[in-house]
Structures are given as structure tokens and as C-alpha cells.
Amino acid sequence: MKMIAALSVALAAAATLFYAGVYDISATDQHLAPTYWLLDTGMKRSVRQRAAAITVPDLAQPGQVQRGVALYAQHCVQCHGAPGVAPEPFALGMTPTPANLAHTAREWPAAEIFWVVKEGIKMTGMPAWRYRMSEEDLWAVVAFVRELPKLSPEQYRSVKLTRQSASEPTIGSAAHAGRGKRAIHQYACVTCHQIPGIVGANAPVGPPLHAVGTRAFIAGVLPNTTENMVRWIRHPQAVNPRSAMPDLGVNERDAQDIAAYLSTLK
Amino acid sequence: MRLICIAWCLALAACKAEQPALAGDAERGRLLLRQFGCGACHRIPGVADAQGNVGPPLDGVAKRVYLGGMLPNSPDAMVRWIRDPRRVDPQTAMPALGVSEEHARDMAAYLHTLK
């Protein structure tokens, strides 16, 4: 009896909080690490279970990867980016952030990539392409995505899409690490870098940012100063056009704040 | 556009013709990484005194998508980078250390155990 009473009270409390809108649904407030783990693991287990029955056809057919490149440039690069190419601004702040597919291609079997492209993922920006692409085209996209990790930015450049930076907000106060920690989520940084204190994919596309505050060189080329960090974050392609890190349209305010946060990583 | 795609596909085919698996000795590589002073710049798990923070840490480098932020990662790419980083990226602070092909393969074999 006591158990039932306690459970009812707990449920009533939960329902009240739920209806009162206490939970922060914004895309600027990030998940707690356990929440992220639950959602991410649940998604992966669900995909695995459903992709198990898929037979992967030959992905080396002539012209298939070429067809995949064209489809990727048309439908995928806007959210997922490409080597040296940033996603469009609308995708950078999405929660969950669209994955860097060069990392995905190294970790996921073809059947599971195919399933996600075809069926999409609930509660994310990933649509189900089955209603907009033939099976043949879906496999062509998968064939190209599998090649993606082997491409340098130069090799991808034939289909590169460029983007203008967003307009600059005026800079009032000094750089702020706490603001920088939030800003990091708006530029998809964690889809390529492992960053202490940031929850998300933490994919190993670029180098980890542990102790980057005291690292001697930024990206192996620039002496680590605040000014250089801001410069790198804002215009990596101008510093080093061979880098896979794209220009993400980070404004001066956000770059300074992000640099301030990164400088706390010692 | 078509020419670019054809040329690019040919380049990819050439890549597939490269030697596939790694032929190095990982344990020897682990010792060589120390001998060549790699730890002065890089944190490398399992290598004595490798706590440098000049370049990026090499934890999990086997899974990293790009080496030097630009070279798609593979055992052969790693050998290439180790032996002549400035050929890949003229701007990099990482110097060429006179590592032979054989030693580079050993180092790459060890680094490919870091997942």
C-alpha cells in the first residue's frame, strides 16, 4: 500500500512538472551526458535491429559513387558538410547535430547507413529519403558515403559549396568562457572534436581538444595565442587551405568566447 | 565536371591498389616513438615520458579520420605523415625526423593500436 501511495505521489509530481513546462526543450540548452547516452544508444540499437535483415548489394558498380557524389551535394552536404566544407548555418545549431559522415562511414556498416538514409530518425532533422529517392539512388549515396573518409578536402573540392559568414553582432563586453561553452554547440564543433565539458558525438575527425589551452600550436601551424585561436576558429581555410576544417561562419563575438572556453582546458 | 569526376575516380582506384594491411612491429614501434623524441611534442599512451602538449595528443589516433587535420587516415597515410609531414602540409610545425620506412611502419603499427 505504501509503495502504491509513494509511486502515485511521484507520478503526480512528475506530471505536474511536465505540464508546467519545467523541462527545457530549447536547442541551445544541451542534454546531460546520461540523457545523450540514452538517446544515442537507443537510436543505434534500434537501427542495428532493423538493418540486420538488409542485404548490401555491390557498392563498387561503375558510376555508382559518381551518382552518389551528385546526390550528396544536392541533398546531404547542407546538413552534414563534407571534407573542408561546413554545413549550412541552419544545421550547425541543430540538436542533435548532424553527424560528420566521414566518421560515421568508419564506424557504421553499410546496411545501417542505408537504413538511416532510407527511414530517417525520429526527433532529429534526418528525413526519410525513401519517398524522394529510388533504391538505386539510396545505395549510390551509401556507396559515396563509404568513400568519404578517404577524401582530402582537395579531392572533394570539385563539389564544394561556399557560404557567406553571418552578419557580425557588435562586441560589447569581454570574452566569456561560459558563453563560449554554449556557443560551441551552435557550430557543430563536437561532430569533429572531442572537447572536455561538451556533450555530444565527440567524434574523432580532427584532433582532441584536451589541454588545448596549453598546447603550443593550434592545428599544428599557429603559435597558440588568443588572437591566433580566434583567427583559426573564424578562418581556418585562410590559414591552411589544405585543412579539413571548414569555415563555419563563426562571428568575432562567438570566436572570442569559444577561445576563452578553450583556454580553460589545461 | 565529368573530367574531374573521371580523374578523381581513377585516383581512388589507384589508392585501392596501394598495399593494404600494416607490416610493422607494434612493440618495436612503441620503443621507436620514444627514441625519436615524439613524446616531446605529443602525449602518446603507453610510451614512456610522452607527455608533450606541442601537437595534439595521440590518444585514439587509430580512429581519427584525418591525420594532420587533412590526410585521410590509413596505415600508409600514417607512414607518409611520419616520414615527411611538410610534404603533406608545408605549414605544419612537425619536423621530418629522419625516420626510415621500416621504422615508420613500426610506429604506425603501434599507433594503430590506439583506439
CSV table of C-alpha atoms in Angstrom, one decimal, chain A:
chain,number,residue,atom,x,y,z
A,1,MET,CA,0.0,0.0,0.0
A,2,LYS,CA,2.8,2.4,1.0
A,3,MET,CA,4.5,1.6,-2.3
A,4,ILE,CA,1.5,2.4,-4.3
A,5,ALA,CA,1.0,5.7,-2.5
A,6,ALA,CA,4.6,6.7,-2.9
A,7,LEU,CA,4.5,5.8,-6.6
A,8,SER,CA,1.3,7.8,-7.1
A,9,VAL,CA,2.8,10.8,-5.4
A,10,ALA,CA,5.9,10.5,-7.6
A,11,LEU,CA,3.9,10.2,-10.8
A,12,ALA,CA,1.7,13.2,-9.8
A,13,ALA,CA,4.8,15.3,-9.1
A,14,ALA,CA,6.3,14.3,-12.5
A,15,ALA,CA,3.0,15.1,-14.3
A,16,THR,CA,2.9,18.5,-12.7
A,17,LEU,CA,6.4,19.3,-13.7
A,18,PHE,CA,5.7,18.0,-17.1
A,19,TYR,CA,2.6,20.2,-17.6
A,20,ALA,CA,4.2,23.2,-16.0
A,21,GLY,CA,6.8,23.0,-18.8
A,22,VAL,CA,9.8,22.8,-16.5
A,23,TYR,CA,11.9,20.7,-19.0
A,24,ASP,CA,14.0,22.9,-21.2
A,25,ILE,CA,13.3,21.9,-24.8
A,26,SER,CA,15.4,24.6,-26.5
A,27,ALA,CA,18.2,23.6,-28.9
A,28,THR,CA,20.5,26.0,-27.0
A,29,ASP,CA,20.3,24.0,-23.8
A,30,GLN,CA,22.2,20.9,-24.1
A,31,HIS,CA,21.5,17.4,-22.9
A,32,LEU,CA,23.0,16.0,-19.8
A,33,ALA,CA,25.5,13.3,-20.6
A,34,PRO,CA,23.3,10.4,-19.4
A,35,THR,CA,20.4,11.7,-21.4
A,36,TYR,CA,22.5,12.0,-24.5
A,37,TRP,CA,23.8,8.5,-23.9
A,38,LEU,CA,20.3,7.1,-23.6
A,39,LEU,CA,19.0,8.7,-26.8
A,40,ASP,CA,22.1,7.9,-28.8
A,41,THR,CA,22.4,4.3,-27.7
A,42,GLY,CA,18.7,3.7,-28.1
A,43,MET,CA,18.9,5.1,-31.6
A,44,LYS,CA,21.9,2.9,-32.5
A,45,ARG,CA,20.3,-0.3,-31.1
A,46,SER,CA,17.1,0.4,-33.0
A,47,VAL,CA,18.9,0.9,-36.3
A,48,ARG,CA,21.0,-2.2,-35.7
A,49,GLN,CA,18.0,-4.4,-35.1
A,50,ARG,CA,16.1,-3.1,-38.2
A,51,ALA,CA,19.1,-3.1,-40.5
A,52,ALA,CA,20.1,-6.7,-39.7
A,53,ALA,CA,17.9,-8.1,-42.5
A,54,ILE,CA,19.3,-5.8,-45.2
A,55,THR,CA,21.4,-7.4,-47.9
A,56,VAL,CA,24.1,-5.0,-49.1
A,57,PRO,CA,24.5,-5.1,-52.9
A,58,ASP,CA,27.8,-4.5,-54.8
A,59,LEU,CA,28.8,-0.9,-53.9
A,60,ALA,CA,31.6,-0.8,-56.5
A,61,GLN,CA,29.5,-0.6,-59.6
A,62,PRO,CA,30.8,1.7,-62.3
A,63,GLY,CA,29.3,5.2,-62.0
A,64,GLN,CA,27.7,4.5,-58.6
A,65,VAL,CA,30.0,6.6,-56.5
A,66,GLN,CA,29.8,9.4,-59.1
A,67,ARG,CA,26.0,9.3,-58.8
A,68,GLY,CA,26.3,9.3,-55.0
A,69,VAL,CA,28.5,12.5,-55.1
A,70,ALA,CA,25.9,14.3,-57.1
A,71,LEU,CA,23.1,13.2,-54.8
A,72,TYR,CA,25.2,14.1,-51.7
A,73,ALA,CA,25.9,17.6,-53.0
A,74,GLN,CA,22.2,18.0,-53.7
A,75,HIS,CA,20.7,16.6,-50.5
A,76,CYS,CA,23.2,15.9,-47.8
A,77,VAL,CA,26.1,18.4,-47.6
A,78,GLN,CA,23.7,21.1,-46.4
A,79,CYS,CA,23.4,19.4,-43.0
A,80,HIS,CA,26.4,17.1,-42.9
A,81,GLY,CA,29.1,19.1,-44.5
A,82,ALA,CA,32.0,17.4,-46.3
A,83,PRO,CA,35.8,17.5,-46.0
A,84,GLY,CA,36.7,21.1,-45.7
A,85,VAL,CA,33.0,22.2,-46.2
A,86,ALA,CA,30.8,23.4,-43.4
A,87,PRO,CA,27.2,22.6,-43.1
A,88,GLU,CA,24.7,25.4,-43.7
A,89,PRO,CA,24.0,27.7,-40.8
A,90,PHE,CA,20.6,26.2,-40.0
A,91,ALA,CA,22.3,22.8,-39.4
A,92,LEU,CA,25.1,24.0,-37.2
A,93,GLY,CA,22.9,24.6,-34.2
A,94,MET,CA,20.6,21.6,-34.5
A,95,THR,CA,20.1,19.2,-31.6
A,96,PRO,CA,21.1,16.5,-32.2
A,97,THR,CA,23.8,17.9,-34.6
A,98,PRO,CA,24.0,16.1,-37.9
A,99,ALA,CA,27.0,13.8,-37.7
A,100,ASN,CA,30.2,14.1,-39.6
A,101,LEU,CA,29.8,11.3,-42.1
A,102,ALA,CA,33.5,10.7,-42.6
A,103,HIS,CA,33.4,9.4,-39.0
A,104,THR,CA,30.1,7.6,-39.4
A,105,ALA,CA,31.4,5.8,-42.5
A,106,ARG,CA,34.3,4.4,-40.5
A,107,GLU,CA,32.1,3.1,-37.7
A,108,TRP,CA,28.8,2.0,-39.2
A,109,PRO,CA,28.2,-0.9,-41.6
A,110,ALA,CA,26.7,-0.1,-45.0
A,111,ALA,CA,23.4,-1.7,-44.2
A,112,GLU,CA,22.8,0.6,-41.2
A,113,ILE,CA,23.8,3.7,-43.1
A,114,PHE,CA,21.4,2.6,-45.8
A,115,TRP,CA,18.6,2.1,-43.3
A,116,VAL,CA,19.1,5.6,-41.7
A,117,VAL,CA,19.1,7.3,-45.2
A,118,LYS,CA,16.0,5.4,-46.2
A,119,GLU,CA,14.0,5.6,-43.0
A,120,GLY,CA,15.3,8.7,-41.2
A,121,ILE,CA,15.4,9.2,-37.5
A,122,LYS,CA,12.6,10.4,-35.3
A,123,MET,CA,13.0,13.6,-33.3
A,124,THR,CA,16.0,14.7,-35.4
A,125,GLY,CA,16.4,16.6,-38.6
A,126,MET,CA,17.2,13.4,-40.5
A,127,PRO,CA,14.4,12.8,-43.0
A,128,ALA,CA,13.4,9.5,-44.6
A,129,TRP,CA,14.6,9.7,-48.1
A,130,ARG,CA,12.7,6.6,-49.3
A,131,TYR,CA,9.9,8.8,-50.5
A,132,ARG,CA,12.2,11.0,-52.5
A,133,MET,CA,14.9,8.7,-53.8
A,134,SER,CA,14.9,5.4,-55.6
A,135,GLU,CA,16.5,2.3,-54.0
A,136,GLU,CA,19.3,2.6,-56.6
A,137,ASP,CA,19.9,6.2,-55.6
A,138,LEU,CA,19.9,5.4,-51.9
A,139,TRP,CA,22.6,2.8,-52.4
A,140,ALA,CA,24.6,5.3,-54.6
A,141,VAL,CA,24.6,7.7,-51.6
A,142,VAL,CA,25.7,4.9,-49.3
A,143,ALA,CA,28.5,4.0,-51.8
A,144,PHE,CA,29.7,7.6,-51.8
A,145,VAL,CA,29.5,8.0,-48.0
A,146,ARG,CA,31.7,4.9,-47.6
A,147,GLU,CA,34.4,6.6,-49.8
A,148,LEU,CA,34.1,9.9,-47.8
A,149,PRO,CA,36.7,9.1,-45.2
A,150,LYS,CA,39.3,8.6,-47.9
A,151,LEU,CA,38.9,12.0,-49.4
A,152,SER,CA,41.0,15.0,-48.6
A,153,PRO,CA,39.4,18.4,-48.8
A,154,GLU,CA,41.2,19.0,-52.1
A,155,GLN,CA,39.7,15.9,-53.6
A,156,TYR,CA,36.2,16.9,-52.5
A,157,ARG,CA,36.6,20.5,-53.7
A,158,SER,CA,35.1,19.9,-57.1
A,159,VAL,CA,31.7,19.8,-55.5
A,160,LYS,CA,32.5,22.3,-52.7
A,161,LEU,CA,29.7,24.8,-51.8
A,162,THR,CA,30.8,28.0,-50.3
A,163,ARG,CA,28.9,30.1,-47.8
A,164,GLN,CA,29.0,33.7,-46.6
A,165,SER,CA,29.5,34.4,-42.9
A,166,ALA,CA,26.5,35.6,-40.9
A,167,SER,CA,26.4,39.4,-40.2
A,168,GLU,CA,28.5,40.5,-37.3
A,169,PRO,CA,26.9,41.4,-34.0
A,170,THR,CA,28.6,44.3,-32.2
A,171,ILE,CA,31.1,43.3,-29.5
A,172,GLY,CA,30.4,44.9,-26.2
A,173,SER,CA,31.8,43.1,-23.2
A,174,ALA,CA,35.0,41.0,-22.8
A,175,ALA,CA,35.2,37.4,-23.9
A,176,HIS,CA,33.4,34.9,-21.7
A,177,ALA,CA,34.2,31.3,-21.3
A,178,GLY,CA,30.7,30.3,-20.1
A,179,ARG,CA,29.2,31.9,-23.2
A,180,GLY,CA,31.8,30.2,-25.3
A,181,LYS,CA,30.8,26.8,-23.9
A,182,ARG,CA,27.2,27.4,-25.2
A,183,ALA,CA,28.4,28.9,-28.5
A,184,ILE,CA,30.4,25.7,-29.2
A,185,HIS,CA,27.1,23.9,-29.6
A,186,GLN,CA,26.0,26.3,-32.3
A,187,TYR,CA,28.8,25.5,-34.7
A,188,ALA,CA,28.8,21.7,-34.6
A,189,CYS,CA,32.3,21.6,-33.2
A,190,VAL,CA,31.7,18.4,-31.3
A,191,THR,CA,30.9,16.5,-34.5
A,192,CYS,CA,34.6,16.6,-35.3
A,193,HIS,CA,36.4,17.1,-32.0
A,194,GLN,CA,36.4,15.6,-28.5
A,195,ILE,CA,36.0,18.6,-26.2
A,196,PRO,CA,36.1,18.2,-22.4
A,197,GLY,CA,32.9,19.5,-20.9
A,198,ILE,CA,30.9,19.3,-24.1
A,199,VAL,CA,28.3,16.6,-24.5
A,200,GLY,CA,27.6,15.2,-28.0
A,201,ALA,CA,29.1,13.0,-30.7
A,202,ASN,CA,32.7,13.9,-29.7
A,203,ALA,CA,33.7,12.2,-33.0
A,204,PRO,CA,37.5,11.8,-33.7
A,205,VAL,CA,37.5,13.5,-37.1
A,206,GLY,CA,40.0,16.2,-36.0
A,207,PRO,CA,42.4,16.1,-33.0
A,208,PRO,CA,41.0,16.0,-29.4
A,209,LEU,CA,41.0,19.4,-27.6
A,210,HIS,CA,42.1,18.1,-24.2
A,211,ALA,CA,44.6,20.6,-22.8
A,212,VAL,CA,44.3,22.7,-25.9
A,213,GLY,CA,44.5,25.8,-23.7
A,214,THR,CA,48.2,25.0,-23.0
A,215,ARG,CA,49.0,23.3,-26.4
A,216,ALA,CA,51.9,25.0,-28.1
A,217,PHE,CA,50.5,25.0,-31.6
A,218,ILE,CA,46.9,25.4,-32.9
A,219,ALA,CA,46.2,22.9,-35.6
A,220,GLY,CA,49.9,22.2,-35.8
A,221,VAL,CA,50.6,25.5,-37.6
A,222,LEU,CA,49.8,28.6,-35.5
A,223,PRO,CA,51.5,29.5,-32.2
A,224,ASN,CA,48.9,29.3,-29.5
A,225,THR,CA,47.8,32.8,-28.6
A,226,THR,CA,44.3,34.1,-28.1
A,227,GLU,CA,44.4,36.1,-31.3
A,228,ASN,CA,45.6,33.1,-33.3
A,229,MET,CA,42.9,30.9,-31.7
A,230,VAL,CA,40.2,33.4,-32.8
A,231,ARG,CA,41.8,33.6,-36.2
A,232,TRP,CA,41.8,29.8,-36.6
A,233,ILE,CA,38.3,29.3,-35.4
A,234,ARG,CA,37.0,32.0,-37.8
A,235,HIS,CA,39.0,31.4,-40.9
A,236,PRO,CA,40.8,28.0,-40.9
A,237,GLN,CA,40.7,27.8,-44.7
A,238,ALA,CA,42.5,31.1,-44.9
A,239,VAL,CA,45.2,29.9,-42.6
A,240,ASN,CA,45.6,26.5,-44.1
A,241,PRO,CA,43.6,25.7,-47.3
A,242,ARG,CA,44.5,22.0,-47.0
A,243,SER,CA,42.9,21.6,-43.7
A,244,ALA,CA,39.7,19.5,-43.4
A,245,MET,CA,38.3,22.1,-41.0
A,246,PRO,CA,35.8,24.2,-42.8
A,247,ASP,CA,35.0,27.9,-42.4
A,248,LEU,CA,31.9,27.8,-40.3
A,249,GLY,CA,30.9,31.5,-40.3
A,250,VAL,CA,31.8,32.0,-36.7
A,251,ASN,CA,31.4,35.7,-35.8
A,252,GLU,CA,34.0,37.6,-33.8
A,253,ARG,CA,32.0,37.6,-30.6
A,254,ASP,CA,31.5,33.8,-30.6
A,255,ALA,CA,35.0,33.1,-31.7
A,256,GLN,CA,36.4,35.1,-28.8
A,257,ASP,CA,34.1,33.4,-26.3
A,258,ILE,CA,34.9,30.0,-27.7
A,259,ALA,CA,38.6,30.8,-27.5
A,260,ALA,CA,38.1,31.8,-23.9
A,261,TYR,CA,36.4,28.5,-23.1
A,262,LEU,CA,39.2,26.5,-24.9
A,263,SER,CA,41.8,28.4,-22.9
A,264,THR,CA,40.3,26.9,-19.7
A,265,LEU,CA,41.2,23.4,-21.0
A,266,LYS,CA,44.6,22.8,-19.4
